[in-house]
Amino acid sequence: MPGALDARNRNDAVRRLAAGPLDLLVVGGGITGAGTALDAASRGLRVGLIESRDLAAGTSSRSSKLIHGGLRYLEQRDFKLVKEALRERDLFVTRLAPHLVKPVPFLYPLYKKVVERPYVGAGLVIYDAMEGTKRPVPHHRHLTARGALRRAPALRPERLAGAMVYYDAQVDDARHTLTVARTAAAHGAIVVTRASATSLLRSADGARVTGARVRDSETGRSFDVLAGCVVVCAGVWTDLVHQLGGVQAGYQVRMSKGVHLVVPRSAIDAETGLIARTDKSVLFFIPWGERWIVGTTDTDWTGDRAEPTATGADVDYILAAANRVLAKPLTRGDVIGVYAGLRPLVAAAADTPTTKLSREHVVDVPLPGLASVAGGKFTTYRLMARDVVDAAVADSPRPVPASVTDQLPLLGADGLPAVRAAAQRLAEDHAVPVAAVEHLISRYGSLAGEVLELVLADKSLGRPLLDGYPYLRAEVAYAVTHEGALHVEDVLARRIRLLIESPDAGVAAAPKVATIMGSLLGWGRRRRAQEVRGYAEFAAASCEALQSPADLPESAAPVPVPA
Ligand SMILES: Cc1cc2nc3c(=O)[nH]c(=O)nc-3n(C[C@H](O)[C@H](O)[C@H](O)COP(=O)(O)OP(=O)(O)OC[C@H]3O[C@@H](n4cnc5c(N)ncnc54)[C@H](O)[C@@H]3O)c2cc1C
């Protein structure tokens, strides 16, 4: 099956990787690395991708999950970036990933009648205009205070002067990353997770990087992978990977932590997303199925890159900021989940030549045979990938075609309307509710049928994984056979988002997940127990902030609405 990352065949993939030589070895399996592997493989190159942990285990599963131009950047007058990002947004919504990237309306409440409406309104006119004439999302609209409260009764009515409604798009970031990696595999890329670059190989004269030493953390074995170019897409680990090769790159990566809270949909009465100003930036209320994602924060981080954690103070900050605009305050009791991610921000080093392709991302070739890219946004990953592959192949002995990813729908995008139209029939044929088929289509697009095939083979897989949640047991099996999941954490944190969506962070589902995975991967009782225990520890550490003592009283008192 092209594009299936079958965890049962991982050893084959490792063997093919080690056999080399490759044109490109991509280090890092976040959205940037997955996009780079796809860009290069679809230009006909031999590509390998290694990821230390799991696909999207770094920042790419911990974002605000918006595919957006970014109103904030407009205010900073970064028109080029906003325009590029809006073009990308529209390309994903219409052609590349309509099953994954979906338009979402946001309501922007206004409190200063005279100055705010013309200011925000003018910004949104520019935002809309930058998108061009063929628009897949509606234009922004002005609302009166009454109109705003009709759409969002949750807003505090005092001093509300009106609102604007505008559109952006949202995505399940981890699923999108996985789908890009699978699409890369469908074009021939070898994708291996739980494999880290531990050093960079050099030519005899030391002038060129010729590959990387790779450690397989599943087996403990190390091997060399030879490649024409190693491409570093390691997000906040970028400086560390450069250090592995003793390389001084033209920029450094700074880490900034962003935290989000997850609350039930019923806690905030609104039919659109909300965006509210804070002292430093903005706060998003993003609809997420039966829940809201609320965030984010922006603080320096110097701790563990792999597991950034939220603190009690982060939780309280978000609650207080949210309660500036909400009539019924959110309390810690409303919070189901919390997650933290690290923004890889680039800081150019003055004394080394750097190719600054846009204000947001930086591509560098510090040594022949080594290229790297960092910064940017999830939304612009396709452009980052194109730019770093261009740089990586610039000294290639044979001509390499230009990027074609703007014409390449991701797996699951082709044939989407027909699969949507067939939902009722698929439900009948597989004896599952129509809602279950619609749920699968919203996550796998036209590949939903592959998940349903597993139900045909084993009816028990058509049952819900956990009562009250839409996920089917078949999705766990599919995560192993098609999505490269090797551990319970891979399933509950990223293939299925119970880590952030359920009050127990998915711990109740872990034994069932271990049983389904174990039956495919040959796990005995001891291994299953170990996986369940490991997941419970991981989940407890992720949610620690919700247990830590509140810096504010349990029922955070509303603070005044912005003046
Ligand atoms: C709080 C927050 C909110 C955000 N919201 C948005 C948003 O709404 N929209 C938007 O467009 N962008 C958003 N972003 C930005 C976006 O999430 C990031 O730009 C993007 O996810 C970075 O992806 P990446 O692949 O570069 O890094 P990562 O996803 O971190 O991937 C790097 C990978 O490299 C791996 N790695 C490291 N060292 C090695 C090694 N030696 N060998 C092998 N693998 C290695 C790591 O394990 C990791 O998985 C947000 C970011 C944050 C933090």
Coordinates of C-alpha atoms and ligand atoms in Angstrom, one line a residue:
M1 CA 0.0 0.0 0.0
P2 CA 1.8 3.2 -1.1
G3 CA 2.2 5.5 1.9
A4 CA 1.5 3.0 4.5
L5 CA 3.9 3.3 7.4
D6 CA 3.5 -0.2 8.8
A7 CA 5.1 -0.5 12.2
R8 CA 5.4 -4.3 11.6
N9 CA 7.8 -3.6 8.7
R10 CA 10.0 -1.1 10.6
N11 CA 13.1 -3.4 10.4
D12 CA 12.8 -3.4 6.6
A13 CA 12.7 0.4 6.6
V14 CA 15.8 0.6 8.9
R15 CA 17.6 -1.9 6.6
R16 CA 16.8 0.2 3.5
L17 CA 17.9 3.4 5.3
A18 CA 21.2 1.9 6.3
A19 CA 21.8 0.4 2.8
G20 CA 21.8 4.0 1.3
P21 CA 23.3 6.0 -0.3
L22 CA 20.6 8.6 -0.2
D23 CA 20.4 11.9 -2.0
L24 CA 18.9 13.6 1.1
L25 CA 18.8 12.5 4.8
V26 CA 16.2 14.6 6.7
V27 CA 16.8 14.9 10.4
G28 CA 13.5 15.6 12.3
G29 CA 10.0 14.4 11.8
G30 CA 8.0 17.5 12.7
I31 CA 6.0 19.3 10.0
T32 CA 9.2 20.9 8.6
G33 CA 11.0 17.6 8.2
A34 CA 8.0 15.7 6.9
G35 CA 7.4 18.6 4.4
T36 CA 11.0 18.5 3.4
A37 CA 10.9 14.7 2.8
L38 CA 7.8 15.2 0.7
D39 CA 9.3 18.0 -1.3
A40 CA 12.5 16.1 -2.1
A41 CA 10.9 12.7 -2.8
S42 CA 8.4 14.3 -5.2
R43 CA 11.3 15.8 -7.1
G44 CA 12.5 12.3 -7.7
L45 CA 15.3 12.2 -5.1
R46 CA 16.2 9.3 -2.8
V47 CA 15.1 10.4 0.6
G48 CA 15.3 9.1 4.2
L49 CA 13.8 10.8 7.2
I50 CA 14.8 10.0 10.8
E51 CA 12.9 11.2 13.9
S52 CA 14.2 10.8 17.4
R53 CA 10.8 10.0 18.9
D54 CA 7.6 10.0 17.0
L55 CA 6.3 12.0 14.1
A56 CA 5.1 15.4 15.4
A57 CA 6.3 14.5 19.0
G58 CA 8.0 18.0 19.2
T59 CA 6.3 21.3 18.5
S60 CA 4.2 20.0 15.6
S61 CA 1.6 18.4 17.9
R62 CA 1.5 21.3 20.4
S63 CA 0.6 24.4 18.3
S64 CA -2.6 26.4 18.3
K65 CA -3.6 24.3 15.3
L66 CA -4.4 27.3 13.1
I67 CA -3.5 27.5 9.4
H68 CA -3.6 31.3 9.2
G69 CA -2.1 34.5 7.8
G70 CA -1.8 35.8 11.3
L71 CA -3.6 39.1 12.1
R72 CA -0.8 39.8 14.6
Y73 CA 1.8 39.9 11.8
L74 CA -0.3 42.3 9.9
E75 CA -0.2 44.7 12.8
Q76 CA 3.6 44.3 12.7
R77 CA 3.4 45.2 9.0
D78 CA 4.9 41.9 7.9
F79 CA 2.7 42.0 4.7
K80 CA 4.9 39.5 2.8
L81 CA 4.6 36.9 5.4
V82 CA 0.8 37.3 5.8
K83 CA 0.3 37.1 2.1
E84 CA 2.4 34.0 1.7
A85 CA 0.6 32.4 4.7
L86 CA -2.9 33.2 3.4
R87 CA -2.0 31.7 0.0
E88 CA -0.8 28.6 1.7
R89 CA -4.0 28.5 3.8
D90 CA -6.2 28.7 0.7
L91 CA -4.1 26.1 -1.1
F92 CA -4.6 23.6 1.7
V93 CA -8.3 24.3 2.1
T94 CA -9.1 24.0 -1.6
R95 CA -6.6 21.5 -3.1
L96 CA -3.8 20.0 -1.0
A97 CA -5.6 19.0 2.2
P98 CA -9.4 19.8 2.2
H99 CA -10.0 16.8 4.5
L100 CA -7.6 18.1 7.2
V101 CA -7.6 21.9 6.9
K102 CA -11.0 23.4 7.6
P103 CA -12.2 27.0 7.6
V104 CA -13.2 28.4 11.0
P105 CA -14.9 31.8 11.8
F106 CA -13.5 34.0 14.6
L107 CA -15.3 36.8 16.4
Y108 CA -13.2 39.7 17.4
P109 CA -15.0 41.7 20.1
L110 CA -14.6 45.5 20.1
Y111 CA -14.5 47.6 23.2
K112 CA -13.5 51.1 22.0
K113 CA -16.3 52.3 19.7
V114 CA -14.6 55.1 17.9
V115 CA -11.0 54.0 17.3
E116 CA -11.1 50.2 17.4
R117 CA -13.6 49.4 14.6
P118 CA -11.9 51.4 11.9
Y119 CA -8.5 50.1 12.9
V120 CA -9.5 46.4 13.1
G121 CA -11.8 46.8 10.1
A122 CA -9.0 48.3 8.0
G123 CA -6.7 45.4 9.0
L124 CA -9.3 42.8 8.0
V125 CA -9.9 44.6 4.7
I126 CA -6.2 44.2 4.0
Y127 CA -6.3 40.6 5.3
D128 CA -9.1 39.7 3.0
A129 CA -7.6 41.6 0.0
M130 CA -4.3 39.8 0.3
E131 CA -6.0 36.5 -0.3
G132 CA -6.9 37.5 -3.9
T133 CA -10.2 37.0 -5.7
K134 CA -10.7 33.3 -5.7
R135 CA -11.6 32.9 -2.0
P136 CA -12.4 29.6 -0.3
V137 CA -13.5 31.4 2.9
P138 CA -16.0 34.2 3.3
H139 CA -15.1 37.9 3.7
H140 CA -15.0 39.5 7.2
R141 CA -18.2 41.1 8.5
H142 CA -19.1 43.8 11.0
L143 CA -21.5 43.0 13.9
T144 CA -23.3 45.3 16.3
A145 CA -23.0 44.5 20.1
R146 CA -26.3 42.7 19.9
G147 CA -25.2 40.7 16.9
A148 CA -22.0 39.8 18.7
L149 CA -23.9 38.6 21.7
R150 CA -26.3 36.6 19.5
R151 CA -23.3 34.7 18.1
A152 CA -21.3 34.6 21.3
P153 CA -23.6 34.9 24.4
A154 CA -20.6 34.0 26.4
L155 CA -19.1 37.5 26.0
R156 CA -19.4 40.0 28.8
P157 CA -21.9 42.6 27.6
E158 CA -20.5 45.5 29.6
R159 CA -18.8 48.0 27.3
L160 CA -19.0 45.7 24.3
A161 CA -19.2 48.0 21.3
G162 CA -19.6 45.4 18.5
A163 CA -17.4 42.8 16.8
M164 CA -15.9 41.7 13.6
V165 CA -16.1 38.2 12.2
Y166 CA -13.4 36.9 10.0
Y167 CA -12.3 33.5 8.7
D168 CA -9.1 31.4 9.1
A169 CA -8.6 27.7 9.1
Q170 CA -7.7 25.0 11.6
V171 CA -6.0 21.6 11.5
D172 CA -5.1 18.6 13.7
D173 CA -1.4 19.5 13.6
A174 CA -0.1 16.0 14.5
R175 CA -2.4 14.3 12.0
H176 CA -1.4 16.7 9.3
T177 CA 2.3 16.1 10.0
L178 CA 1.7 12.3 9.8
T179 CA -0.2 12.7 6.6
V180 CA 2.6 14.7 5.0
A181 CA 5.1 12.0 6.1
R182 CA 2.9 9.3 4.7
T183 CA 2.6 11.2 1.4
A184 CA 6.4 11.4 1.3
A185 CA 6.6 7.7 1.9
A186 CA 4.1 7.2 -1.0
H187 CA 6.6 9.0 -3.2
G188 CA 9.4 6.7 -2.0
A189 CA 10.8 8.4 1.1
I190 CA 12.0 6.0 3.8
V191 CA 10.6 7.2 7.2
V192 CA 12.0 5.8 10.4
T193 CA 10.9 7.0 13.8
R194 CA 12.7 6.5 17.1
A195 CA 16.0 6.9 15.3
S196 CA 18.3 9.8 16.2
A197 CA 21.2 11.4 14.4
T198 CA 24.1 11.1 16.9
S199 CA 26.9 12.6 14.8
L200 CA 27.5 13.9 11.3
L201 CA 29.9 12.0 9.0
R202 CA 32.6 13.9 7.1
S203 CA 34.6 13.2 4.0
A204 CA 38.2 12.2 4.5
D205 CA 39.4 15.9 4.1
G206 CA 36.6 17.0 6.5
A207 CA 35.3 19.5 4.0
R208 CA 32.0 17.9 3.4
V209 CA 29.2 16.2 5.4
T210 CA 28.5 12.8 3.9
G211 CA 25.8 11.5 6.1
A212 CA 25.0 10.8 9.7
R213 CA 25.5 8.2 12.4
V214 CA 22.1 7.0 13.5
R215 CA 21.0 5.4 16.7
D216 CA 17.9 3.2 16.7
S217 CA 16.4 3.5 20.1
E218 CA 14.1 0.5 19.6
T219 CA 17.0 -1.9 19.2
G220 CA 19.9 0.1 20.7
R221 CA 21.9 -0.4 17.5
S222 CA 23.8 2.3 15.6
F223 CA 24.5 2.5 11.9
D224 CA 25.8 5.0 9.3
V225 CA 23.5 6.5 6.7
L226 CA 25.3 8.0 3.7
A227 CA 23.7 10.9 1.9
G228 CA 24.5 13.6 -0.6
C229 CA 23.1 16.1 1.8
V230 CA 21.9 16.0 5.4
V231 CA 19.0 18.4 6.0
V232 CA 18.4 19.5 9.6
C233 CA 14.8 20.2 10.3
A234 CA 15.1 19.8 14.1
G235 CA 13.1 22.7 15.4
V236 CA 14.3 23.7 18.8
W237 CA 16.9 21.0 18.6
T238 CA 18.6 22.6 15.6
D239 CA 21.6 24.0 17.5
L240 CA 22.2 20.6 19.1
V241 CA 22.3 18.9 15.8
H242 CA 24.7 21.5 14.4
Q243 CA 26.8 20.8 17.5
L244 CA 26.8 17.1 16.7
G245 CA 28.8 17.9 13.6
G246 CA 30.9 20.7 15.2
V247 CA 29.2 23.1 12.8
Q248 CA 28.7 26.8 13.4
A249 CA 25.5 27.7 11.6
G250 CA 24.5 31.2 10.5
Y251 CA 21.7 31.5 13.0
Q252 CA 20.7 30.2 16.5
V253 CA 17.3 28.9 17.7
R254 CA 15.7 30.4 20.7
M255 CA 12.9 28.6 22.5
S256 CA 9.7 30.3 23.6
K257 CA 7.0 28.3 25.4
G258 CA 3.3 28.5 24.6
V259 CA 0.6 26.9 26.7
H260 CA -3.0 26.0 25.8
L261 CA -5.9 24.9 27.9
V262 CA -8.7 22.6 26.8
V263 CA -12.2 23.1 28.2
P264 CA -15.6 21.6 27.3
R265 CA -17.6 23.2 24.6
S266 CA -20.4 23.7 27.1
A267 CA -18.1 26.0 29.2
I268 CA -18.3 28.8 26.6
D269 CA -21.5 29.6 24.8
A270 CA -20.4 30.7 21.3
E271 CA -21.0 29.5 17.8
T272 CA -17.7 30.9 16.4
G273 CA -14.1 31.0 17.6
L274 CA -13.1 34.1 19.6
I275 CA -10.0 36.2 19.5
A276 CA -9.3 38.7 22.3
R277 CA -6.5 41.1 22.9
T278 CA -4.2 40.5 25.9
D279 CA -1.6 42.8 27.4
K280 CA 1.2 41.2 25.3
S281 CA -0.5 39.5 22.4
V282 CA -3.9 37.8 21.7
L283 CA -5.8 35.0 23.2
F284 CA -7.6 32.5 20.9
F285 CA -10.7 30.4 21.8
I286 CA -10.6 27.8 19.1
P287 CA -13.5 25.3 18.6
W288 CA -12.1 21.8 18.7
G289 CA -14.9 19.2 18.3
E290 CA -16.8 19.0 21.6
R291 CA -14.1 21.2 23.3
W292 CA -12.4 24.6 23.1
I293 CA -8.7 25.1 22.9
V294 CA -7.8 28.4 24.7
G295 CA -4.3 30.0 24.5
T296 CA -1.6 30.9 24.3
T297 CA 1.3 32.2 26.4
D298 CA 4.8 33.4 25.4
T299 CA 7.6 32.9 27.9
D300 CA 11.3 32.0 27.6
W301 CA 12.2 28.3 28.2
T302 CA 15.5 26.8 29.1
G303 CA 14.4 23.4 30.4
D304 CA 14.0 20.0 28.7
R305 CA 13.3 20.5 25.0
A306 CA 11.5 17.1 24.7
E307 CA 8.8 17.7 27.4
P308 CA 8.1 21.4 28.0
T309 CA 5.6 21.6 30.9
A310 CA 3.0 24.1 31.8
T311 CA 3.0 25.6 35.3
G312 CA 0.2 26.5 37.6
A313 CA 1.0 30.2 36.8
D314 CA 0.5 29.5 33.0
V315 CA -2.9 28.0 33.7
D316 CA -3.9 30.9 35.9
Y317 CA -2.6 33.5 33.3
I318 CA -4.8 32.0 30.6
L319 CA -7.9 31.7 32.8
A320 CA -7.5 35.4 33.9
A321 CA -7.0 36.5 30.3
A322 CA -10.0 34.5 29.2
N323 CA -12.1 35.9 32.0
R324 CA -11.5 39.5 30.9
V325 CA -14.0 38.8 28.1
L326 CA -16.2 36.0 29.4
A327 CA -19.4 36.7 31.3
K328 CA -19.3 33.4 33.1
P329 CA -15.7 33.0 34.3
L330 CA -13.8 29.8 33.5
T331 CA -12.3 28.1 36.6
R332 CA -9.6 25.5 37.0
G333 CA -12.5 23.0 37.5
D334 CA -13.5 23.6 33.8
V335 CA -10.0 22.6 32.5
I336 CA -9.9 19.1 30.9
G337 CA -6.4 19.3 29.5
V338 CA -3.3 21.4 29.1
Y339 CA -0.3 21.3 26.8
A340 CA 2.8 23.2 26.2
G341 CA 4.9 23.6 23.1
L342 CA 8.2 25.4 22.2
R343 CA 8.4 27.9 19.3
P344 CA 11.6 27.6 17.4
L345 CA 12.5 31.3 16.9
V346 CA 15.5 32.1 14.8
A347 CA 18.1 34.6 15.9
A348 CA 20.7 35.3 13.2
A349 CA 24.3 35.3 14.3
A350 CA 25.9 38.4 13.0
D351 CA 29.3 37.0 11.9
T352 CA 28.2 34.1 9.6
P353 CA 26.6 34.3 6.2
T354 CA 22.9 33.5 6.3
T355 CA 20.3 33.3 3.6
K356 CA 17.3 35.0 5.1
L357 CA 14.4 34.0 2.9
S358 CA 11.7 35.7 4.8
R359 CA 11.4 37.4 8.2
E360 CA 10.0 34.1 9.5
H361 CA 12.2 31.2 8.3
V362 CA 15.9 30.9 7.7
V363 CA 17.8 28.5 5.5
D364 CA 21.5 27.9 5.9
V365 CA 24.2 25.8 4.3
P366 CA 26.9 26.0 6.9
L367 CA 29.1 23.3 5.1
P368 CA 28.8 21.5 1.8
G369 CA 26.5 18.5 2.3
L370 CA 24.7 20.1 5.2
A371 CA 21.6 22.3 5.0
S372 CA 19.2 23.4 7.7
V373 CA 16.0 25.3 8.1
A374 CA 14.3 26.7 11.1
G375 CA 11.8 29.2 12.3
G376 CA 8.6 29.8 10.3
K377 CA 5.2 28.6 11.1
F378 CA 3.2 25.4 10.6
T379 CA 1.2 27.2 8.0
T380 CA 4.3 28.0 5.8
Y381 CA 6.0 24.6 6.1
R382 CA 5.6 23.8 2.4
L383 CA 7.6 27.0 1.5
M384 CA 10.2 26.2 4.1
A385 CA 10.6 22.7 2.7
R386 CA 10.9 24.0 -0.9
D387 CA 13.5 26.6 0.1
V388 CA 15.7 24.2 2.0
V389 CA 15.6 21.5 -0.7
D390 CA 16.5 24.1 -3.3
A391 CA 19.5 25.0 -1.1
A392 CA 20.4 21.4 -0.4
V393 CA 20.5 20.4 -4.1
A394 CA 22.2 23.7 -5.3
D395 CA 25.5 21.8 -5.8
S396 CA 24.0 18.6 -7.0
P397 CA 25.9 17.1 -9.9
R398 CA 22.7 16.4 -11.8
P399 CA 19.8 18.8 -12.4
V400 CA 16.9 18.5 -9.9
P401 CA 13.4 19.6 -10.9
A402 CA 11.7 22.5 -9.1
S403 CA 9.3 21.8 -6.3
V404 CA 5.9 20.4 -7.2
T405 CA 4.2 20.3 -3.8
D406 CA 1.8 23.1 -4.7
Q407 CA 0.2 20.6 -7.1
L408 CA 0.4 17.5 -4.9
P409 CA -2.7 16.7 -2.8
L410 CA -1.8 14.9 0.4
L411 CA -3.0 11.3 0.9
G412 CA -6.7 11.3 1.6
A413 CA -7.5 14.5 -0.4
D414 CA -8.1 12.8 -3.8
G415 CA -11.7 11.6 -4.3
L416 CA -13.0 13.3 -1.2
P417 CA -16.3 14.4 -2.5
A418 CA -17.2 10.9 -3.7
V419 CA -16.3 9.4 -0.3
R420 CA -18.4 12.0 1.5
A421 CA -21.3 11.2 -0.8
A422 CA -20.9 7.5 -0.1
A423 CA -21.0 7.9 3.8
Q424 CA -24.4 6.3 4.2
R425 CA -23.5 3.3 2.0
L426 CA -20.1 2.8 3.7
A427 CA -21.9 2.8 7.1
E428 CA -24.4 0.2 5.9
D429 CA -21.7 -2.0 4.3
H430 CA -19.5 -2.0 7.5
A431 CA -22.3 -2.1 10.0
V432 CA -21.2 1.1 11.8
P433 CA -23.2 4.3 12.4
V434 CA -23.1 7.1 9.7
A435 CA -21.6 9.4 12.4
A436 CA -18.6 7.0 12.7
V437 CA -18.0 7.1 9.0
E438 CA -18.2 10.9 9.0
H439 CA -15.8 11.0 11.9
L440 CA -13.4 8.8 9.9
I441 CA -13.7 10.9 6.7
S442 CA -13.0 14.1 8.7
R443 CA -9.7 12.5 9.9
Y444 CA -8.6 10.3 7.0
G445 CA -10.4 11.8 4.0
S446 CA -10.7 9.4 1.2
L447 CA -8.6 6.8 3.1
A448 CA -11.5 6.3 5.5
G449 CA -12.2 3.1 3.6
E450 CA -8.9 1.6 4.7
V451 CA -9.9 2.0 8.3
L452 CA -13.3 0.4 7.6
E453 CA -11.6 -2.5 5.9
L454 CA -10.1 -3.4 9.3
V455 CA -13.7 -3.5 10.7
L456 CA -14.7 -5.9 8.0
A457 CA -11.9 -8.2 9.0
D458 CA -12.7 -7.9 12.8
K459 CA -16.1 -6.6 13.8
S460 CA -15.0 -5.7 17.3
L461 CA -12.8 -3.0 15.9
G462 CA -16.0 -1.1 14.9
R463 CA -16.7 -0.4 18.6
P464 CA -15.8 2.9 20.2
L465 CA -12.4 2.9 21.9
L466 CA -13.7 4.9 24.9
D467 CA -17.3 5.7 25.7
G468 CA -18.2 9.3 25.0
Y469 CA -15.5 9.8 22.4
P470 CA -15.8 9.3 18.6
Y471 CA -12.7 7.2 18.2
L472 CA -13.0 3.6 17.0
R473 CA -10.8 0.7 18.0
A474 CA -10.0 0.3 14.3
E475 CA -8.2 3.6 14.5
V476 CA -5.7 2.1 16.9
A477 CA -5.0 -0.9 14.6
Y478 CA -4.7 1.5 11.7
A479 CA -2.2 3.6 13.6
V480 CA 0.0 0.5 13.8
T481 CA -0.5 -0.9 10.3
H482 CA -0.6 2.4 8.3
E483 CA 0.6 5.2 10.6
G484 CA 3.8 3.9 12.1
A485 CA 2.7 3.9 15.8
L486 CA 5.2 2.0 17.9
H487 CA 4.0 2.8 21.4
V488 CA 0.8 3.5 23.3
E489 CA 1.9 7.1 23.7
D490 CA 2.1 7.5 19.9
V491 CA -1.5 6.5 19.6
L492 CA -3.1 8.4 22.5
A493 CA -1.0 11.6 22.3
R494 CA -0.9 12.1 18.5
R495 CA -2.8 9.6 16.3
I496 CA -5.8 10.1 18.6
R497 CA -5.9 13.2 20.8
L498 CA -7.2 11.7 24.0
L499 CA -4.1 13.1 25.8
I500 CA -5.6 16.6 25.6
E501 CA -9.2 15.8 25.1
S502 CA -10.1 13.6 28.1
P503 CA -10.0 14.6 31.8
D504 CA -7.8 11.5 32.6
A505 CA -5.6 12.2 29.5
G506 CA -6.7 9.0 27.9
V507 CA -5.3 6.8 30.7
A508 CA -8.5 4.7 30.9
A509 CA -8.1 3.8 27.2
A510 CA -4.4 2.8 27.5
P511 CA -5.0 -0.9 28.4
K512 CA -7.3 -1.4 25.4
V513 CA -4.8 0.4 23.1
A514 CA -2.0 -1.8 24.4
T515 CA -4.1 -4.9 23.7
I516 CA -4.9 -3.9 20.1
M517 CA -1.4 -2.8 19.4
G518 CA 0.1 -5.8 21.2
S519 CA -1.9 -8.2 19.0
L520 CA -0.3 -6.7 15.9
L521 CA 3.2 -6.1 17.3
G522 CA 3.5 -9.4 19.3
W523 CA 3.6 -7.9 22.7
G524 CA 3.3 -10.2 25.7
R525 CA 1.6 -9.4 29.0
R526 CA 4.7 -7.8 30.5
R527 CA 5.3 -5.5 27.5
R528 CA 1.6 -4.4 27.5
A529 CA 1.7 -3.6 31.2
Q530 CA 5.0 -1.7 30.7
E531 CA 3.4 0.4 27.8
V532 CA 0.3 1.2 30.0
R533 CA 2.5 2.2 32.9
G534 CA 4.8 4.3 30.7
Y535 CA 1.8 6.1 29.2
A536 CA 0.3 6.8 32.6
E537 CA 3.6 8.4 33.8
F538 CA 3.8 10.5 30.6
A539 CA 0.2 11.7 30.9
A540 CA 0.7 12.6 34.6
A541 CA 3.8 14.6 33.8
S542 CA 2.0 16.4 30.9
C543 CA -0.9 17.4 33.2
E544 CA 1.0 18.3 36.3
A545 CA 0.1 22.0 36.0
L546 CA -3.5 21.2 36.7
Q547 CA -2.6 19.6 40.0
S548 CA -0.2 22.3 41.1
P549 CA -1.5 24.9 43.6
A550 CA -3.4 27.7 42.0
D551 CA -1.9 31.1 42.2
L552 CA -5.4 32.5 42.0
P553 CA -8.5 31.4 43.9
E554 CA -10.3 28.3 42.5
S555 CA -13.0 30.5 41.0
A556 CA -10.8 33.1 39.2
A557 CA -12.5 36.4 39.9
P558 CA -13.2 38.3 36.7
V559 CA -10.8 41.2 36.1
P560 CA -12.0 44.4 34.4
V561 CA -12.8 44.4 30.7
P562 CA -10.0 46.0 28.6
A563 CA -10.3 49.8 28.7
Ligands
LIG1 C1 2.3 27.4 21.4 C2 2.5 27.4 19.9 C3 1.5 27.7 19.0 C4 1.7 27.7 17.7 N1 0.6 27.9 16.9 C5 0.7 27.9 15.5 C6 -0.4 28.1 14.7 O1 -1.5 28.1 15.1 N2 -0.2 28.1 13.3 C7 1.1 28.0 12.8 O2 1.2 28.1 11.6 N3 2.2 27.8 13.6 C8 2.0 27.7 14.9 N4 3.1 27.5 15.7 C9 4.4 27.2 15.1 C10 4.5 25.8 14.6 O3 3.9 24.9 15.5 C11 6.0 25.4 14.5 O4 6.6 26.4 13.7 C12 6.2 24.0 13.8 O5 5.4 23.0 14.5 C13 7.7 23.7 14.0 O6 7.9 22.4 13.3 P1 9.3 21.8 13.1 O7 9.1 20.6 12.3 O8 10.2 22.8 12.7 O9 9.7 21.4 14.6 P2 9.3 20.2 15.5 O10 7.9 19.8 15.3 O11 9.7 20.4 16.9 O12 10.1 19.0 14.9 C14 11.5 18.8 15.1 C15 11.7 17.3 15.3 O13 13.1 17.0 15.2 C16 13.3 15.9 16.0 N5 14.8 15.7 16.3 C17 15.5 16.6 17.1 N6 16.8 16.2 17.2 C18 16.9 15.0 16.4 C19 17.9 14.2 16.0 N7 19.2 14.3 16.5 N8 17.7 13.1 15.2 C20 16.4 12.9 14.7 N9 15.4 13.7 15.1 C21 15.6 14.8 15.9 C22 12.5 16.1 17.3 O14 12.2 14.9 18.0 C23 11.3 16.8 16.7 O15 10.2 15.9 16.5 C24 2.9 27.4 17.1 C25 4.0 27.1 18.0 C26 3.8 27.0 19.3 C27 4.9 26.6 20.2

